[in-house]
PDB file of C-alpha atoms in Angstrom:
ATOM      1  CA  UNK A   1      57.909  75.847  28.304  1.00  0.00           C
ATOM      2  CA  UNK A   2      59.209  73.015  26.170  1.00  0.00           C
ATOM      3  CA  UNK A   3      60.315  73.807  22.619  1.00  0.00           C
ATOM      4  CA  UNK A   4      58.233  72.303  19.834  1.00  0.00           C
ATOM      5  CA  UNK A   5      59.705  69.466  17.836  1.00  0.00           C
ATOM      6  CA  UNK A   6      58.734  69.396  14.174  1.00  0.00           C
ATOM      7  CA  UNK A   7      59.592  66.448  12.015  1.00  0.00           C
ATOM      8  CA  UNK A   8      59.022  67.183   8.340  1.00  0.00           C
ATOM      9  CA  UNK A   9      55.427  68.342   8.260  1.00  0.00           C
ATOM     10  CA  UNK A  10      53.707  67.613   4.946  1.00  0.00           C
ATOM     11  CA  UNK A  11      51.245  69.946   3.239  1.00  0.00           C
ATOM     12  CA  UNK A  12      48.723  69.407   0.447  1.00  0.00           C
ATOM     13  CA  UNK A  13      46.138  71.731  -1.081  1.00  0.00           C
ATOM     14  CA  UNK A  14      43.355  69.473   0.204  1.00  0.00           C
ATOM     15  CA  UNK A  15      44.621  69.187   3.803  1.00  0.00           C
ATOM     16  CA  UNK A  16      41.989  69.201   6.514  1.00  0.00           C
ATOM     17  CA  UNK A  17      44.145  71.425   8.741  1.00  0.00           C
ATOM     18  CA  UNK A  18      44.531  74.960   7.377  1.00  0.00           C
ATOM     19  CA  UNK A  19      48.294  75.400   7.087  1.00  0.00           C
ATOM     20  CA  UNK A  20      48.649  78.343   4.660  1.00  0.00           C
ATOM     21  CA  UNK A  21      48.228  81.557   6.621  1.00  0.00           C
ATOM     22  CA  UNK A  22      48.820  83.640   3.506  1.00  0.00           C
ATOM     23  CA  UNK A  23      51.324  84.947   0.998  1.00  0.00           C
ATOM     24  CA  UNK A  24      52.593  88.450   1.642  1.00  0.00           C
ATOM     25  CA  UNK A  25      53.360  91.068  -1.050  1.00  0.00           C
ATOM     26  CA  UNK A  26      57.036  90.035  -1.105  1.00  0.00           C
ATOM     27  CA  UNK A  27      56.032  86.427  -1.880  1.00  0.00           C
ATOM     28  CA  UNK A  28      56.834  84.907   1.512  1.00  0.00           C
ATOM     29  CA  UNK A  29      54.722  81.822   2.184  1.00  0.00           C
ATOM     30  CA  UNK A  30      53.326  82.046   5.729  1.00  0.00           C
ATOM     31  CA  UNK A  31      52.835  78.509   6.990  1.00  0.00           C
ATOM     32  CA  UNK A  32      51.330  77.312  10.265  1.00  0.00           C
ATOM     33  CA  UNK A  33      53.595  74.353  11.035  1.00  0.00           C
ATOM     34  CA  UNK A  34      51.446  71.218  11.246  1.00  0.00           C
ATOM     35  CA  UNK A  35      48.418  73.535  11.314  1.00  0.00           C
ATOM     36  CA  UNK A  36      49.572  75.112  14.622  1.00  0.00           C
ATOM     37  CA  UNK A  37      48.780  78.837  14.368  1.00  0.00           C
ATOM     38  CA  UNK A  38      51.120  79.492  17.333  1.00  0.00           C
ATOM     39  CA  UNK A  39      54.074  78.214  15.294  1.00  0.00           C
ATOM     40  CA  UNK A  40      54.112  80.116  12.015  1.00  0.00           C
ATOM     41  CA  UNK A  41      57.082  80.481   9.660  1.00  0.00           C
ATOM     42  CA  UNK A  42      57.594  82.787   6.693  1.00  0.00           C
ATOM     43  CA  UNK A  43      59.347  80.878   3.913  1.00  0.00           C
ATOM     44  CA  UNK A  44      60.901  83.020   1.175  1.00  0.00           C
ATOM     45  CA  UNK A  45      59.179  82.261  -2.108  1.00  0.00           C
ATOM     46  CA  UNK A  46      59.963  82.709  -5.756  1.00  0.00           C
ATOM     47  CA  UNK A  47      60.277  86.210  -7.164  1.00  0.00           C
ATOM     48  CA  UNK A  48      60.845  86.959 -10.839  1.00  0.00           C
ATOM     49  CA  UNK A  49      61.071  90.044 -13.001  1.00  0.00           C
ATOM     50  CA  UNK A  50      59.367  88.708 -16.129  1.00  0.00           C
ATOM     51  CA  UNK A  51      57.021  86.048 -17.487  1.00  0.00           C
ATOM     52  CA  UNK A  52      59.996  84.452 -19.253  1.00  0.00           C
ATOM     53  CA  UNK A  53      61.851  84.115 -15.963  1.00  0.00           C
ATOM     54  CA  UNK A  54      58.739  82.657 -14.307  1.00  0.00           C
ATOM     55  CA  UNK A  55      58.353  80.057 -17.061  1.00  0.00           C
ATOM     56  CA  UNK A  56      62.028  79.141 -16.793  1.00  0.00           C
ATOM     57  CA  UNK A  57      61.782  78.724 -13.002  1.00  0.00           C
ATOM     58  CA  UNK A  58      58.617  76.607 -13.233  1.00  0.00           C
ATOM     59  CA  UNK A  59      60.215  74.388 -15.890  1.00  0.00           C
ATOM     60  CA  UNK A  60      63.308  73.987 -13.702  1.00  0.00           C
ATOM     61  CA  UNK A  61      61.129  73.008 -10.732  1.00  0.00           C
ATOM     62  CA  UNK A  62      59.071  70.518 -12.748  1.00  0.00           C
ATOM     63  CA  UNK A  63      62.243  68.938 -14.171  1.00  0.00           C
ATOM     64  CA  UNK A  64      63.739  68.207 -10.734  1.00  0.00           C
ATOM     65  CA  UNK A  65      64.605  64.558 -10.201  1.00  0.00           C
ATOM     66  CA  UNK A  66      64.965  62.777  -6.854  1.00  0.00           C
ATOM     67  CA  UNK A  67      68.136  63.974  -5.134  1.00  0.00           C
ATOM     68  CA  UNK A  68      68.289  67.252  -7.073  1.00  0.00           C
ATOM     69  CA  UNK A  69      67.673  70.692  -5.635  1.00  0.00           C
ATOM     70  CA  UNK A  70      66.802  74.188  -6.766  1.00  0.00           C
ATOM     71  CA  UNK A  71      67.653  77.405  -4.955  1.00  0.00           C
ATOM     72  CA  UNK A  72      65.348  80.403  -5.005  1.00  0.00           C
ATOM     73  CA  UNK A  73      67.681  83.378  -4.531  1.00  0.00           C
ATOM     74  CA  UNK A  74      66.383  86.592  -3.035  1.00  0.00           C
ATOM     75  CA  UNK A  75      68.068  89.822  -2.033  1.00  0.00           C
ATOM     76  CA  UNK A  76      68.283  89.011   1.680  1.00  0.00           C
ATOM     77  CA  UNK A  77      67.745  85.251   1.792  1.00  0.00           C
ATOM     78  CA  UNK A  78      67.569  82.022  -0.142  1.00  0.00           C
ATOM     79  CA  UNK A  79      65.211  79.081  -0.152  1.00  0.00           C
ATOM     80  CA  UNK A  80      66.169  75.595  -1.303  1.00  0.00           C
ATOM     81  CA  UNK A  81      63.715  73.139  -2.787  1.00  0.00           C
ATOM     82  CA  UNK A  82      64.820  69.499  -2.602  1.00  0.00           C
ATOM     83  CA  UNK A  83      63.227  66.818  -4.753  1.00  0.00           C
ATOM     84  CA  UNK A  84      62.929  63.973  -2.257  1.00  0.00           C
ATOM     85  CA  UNK A  85      61.098  61.532  -4.517  1.00  0.00           C
ATOM     86  CA  UNK A  86      58.457  61.512  -7.192  1.00  0.00           C
ATOM     87  CA  UNK A  87      55.775  64.034  -6.134  1.00  0.00           C
ATOM     88  CA  UNK A  88      57.531  64.878  -2.847  1.00  0.00           C
ATOM     89  CA  UNK A  89      59.491  68.086  -2.411  1.00  0.00           C
ATOM     90  CA  UNK A  90      61.110  69.545   0.697  1.00  0.00           C
ATOM     91  CA  UNK A  91      61.513  73.250   1.435  1.00  0.00           C
ATOM     92  CA  UNK A  92      63.964  74.223   4.172  1.00  0.00           C
ATOM     93  CA  UNK A  93      63.006  76.601   6.958  1.00  0.00           C
ATOM     94  CA  UNK A  94      64.403  77.302  10.388  1.00  0.00           C
ATOM     95  CA  UNK A  95      62.165  76.795  13.434  1.00  0.00           C
ATOM     96  CA  UNK A  96      63.435  77.351  16.978  1.00  0.00           C
ATOM     97  CA  UNK A  97      67.034  77.416  15.675  1.00  0.00           C
ATOM     98  CA  UNK A  98      66.610  74.026  13.977  1.00  0.00           C
ATOM     99  CA  UNK A  99      66.380  73.333  10.271  1.00  0.00           C
ATOM    100  CA  UNK A 100      63.136  71.662   9.236  1.00  0.00           C
ATOM    101  CA  UNK A 101      62.121  70.324   5.852  1.00  0.00           C
ATOM    102  CA  UNK A 102      58.506  71.105   5.005  1.00  0.00           C
ATOM    103  CA  UNK A 103      57.220  68.503   2.576  1.00  0.00           C
ATOM    104  CA  UNK A 104      54.920  69.392  -0.320  1.00  0.00           C
ATOM    105  CA  UNK A 105      53.430  67.495  -3.202  1.00  0.00           C
ATOM    106  CA  UNK A 106      54.105  68.897  -6.680  1.00  0.00           C
ATOM    107  CA  UNK A 107      50.667  70.456  -7.141  1.00  0.00           C
ATOM    108  CA  UNK A 108      50.900  72.419  -3.893  1.00  0.00           C
ATOM    109  CA  UNK A 109      54.422  73.718  -4.426  1.00  0.00           C
ATOM    110  CA  UNK A 110      53.640  74.497  -8.063  1.00  0.00           C
ATOM    111  CA  UNK A 111      50.674  76.614  -6.894  1.00  0.00           C
ATOM    112  CA  UNK A 112      52.865  78.514  -4.426  1.00  0.00           C
ATOM    113  CA  UNK A 113      55.518  79.166  -7.069  1.00  0.00           C
ATOM    114  CA  UNK A 114      52.892  80.531  -9.475  1.00  0.00           C
ATOM    115  CA  UNK A 115      52.382  83.485  -7.124  1.00  0.00           C
ATOM    116  CA  UNK A 116      55.668  84.800  -8.542  1.00  0.00           C
ATOM    117  CA  UNK A 117      53.741  85.908 -11.632  1.00  0.00           C
ATOM    118  CA  UNK A 118      54.417  89.654 -12.093  1.00  0.00           C
ATOM    119  CA  UNK A 119      50.671  90.431 -12.172  1.00  0.00           C
ATOM    120  CA  UNK A 120      49.855  88.446  -9.000  1.00  0.00           C
ATOM    121  CA  UNK A 121      48.560  90.444  -6.038  1.00  0.00           C
ATOM    122  CA  UNK A 122      48.224  89.205  -2.499  1.00  0.00           C
ATOM    123  CA  UNK A 123      44.925  89.191  -0.671  1.00  0.00           C
ATOM    124  CA  UNK A 124      44.275  92.454   1.215  1.00  0.00           C
ATOM    125  CA  UNK A 125      44.434  90.616   4.558  1.00  0.00           C
ATOM    126  CA  UNK A 126      47.945  89.334   3.714  1.00  0.00           C
ATOM    127  CA  UNK A 127      49.448  92.821   3.511  1.00  0.00           C
ATOM    128  CA  UNK A 128      49.632  92.693   7.307  1.00  0.00           C
ATOM    129  CA  UNK A 129      51.861  89.613   7.025  1.00  0.00           C
ATOM    130  CA  UNK A 130      54.352  91.732   5.074  1.00  0.00           C
ATOM    131  CA  UNK A 131      54.351  94.308   7.854  1.00  0.00           C
ATOM    132  CA  UNK A 132      54.898  91.541  10.385  1.00  0.00           C
ATOM    133  CA  UNK A 133      57.941  90.317   8.432  1.00  0.00           C
ATOM    134  CA  UNK A 134      59.327  93.845   8.328  1.00  0.00           C
ATOM    135  CA  UNK A 135      58.907  94.190  12.101  1.00  0.00           C
ATOM    136  CA  UNK A 136      60.706  90.863  12.605  1.00  0.00           C
ATOM    137  CA  UNK A 137      63.647  92.150  10.570  1.00  0.00           C
ATOM    138  CA  UNK A 138      63.926  95.240  12.781  1.00  0.00           C
ATOM    139  CA  UNK A 139      64.251  92.984  15.820  1.00  0.00           C
ATOM    140  CA  UNK A 140      67.262  91.106  14.440  1.00  0.00           C
ATOM    141  CA  UNK A 141      70.851  92.220  14.831  1.00  0.00           C
ATOM    142  CA  UNK A 142      72.252  93.790  11.682  1.00  0.00           C
ATOM    143  CA  UNK A 143      75.851  92.706  12.378  1.00  0.00           C
ATOM    144  CA  UNK A 144      76.998  89.535  14.063  1.00  0.00           C
ATOM    145  CA  UNK A 145      80.444  88.567  15.313  1.00  0.00           C
ATOM    146  CA  UNK A 146      82.023  85.446  13.918  1.00  0.00           C
TER     147      UNK A 146
END
């Protein structure tokens, strides 16, 4: 079986191909790469502890200029948003041991980031995605040699 090659897939809210599989309770964005349901990644999303922190993060995102980046820090991982150009943002994710930039327009990424709102709740069907992520973590080595 040949590995898939992904070159910066781009996603919009009005895409014909359904690319957003869901958003789990821990705010991971589950994306079917290029609409391929057999190649799904869980990108760590924004988490905040207050409305003030959410507003600050959204303002920081909206103020990004081409060439600038913003890191969403989480307990176990980070996610970097790169402003590529006006209305084009890249989010890094690893697929088949290769780093890929997923491209989003501002409206789409803004909508994903808004799920960090403290009162937001995932859809009942997306709870299973959280379980899937937990099972993936159990399959990874806890300690690696360097």
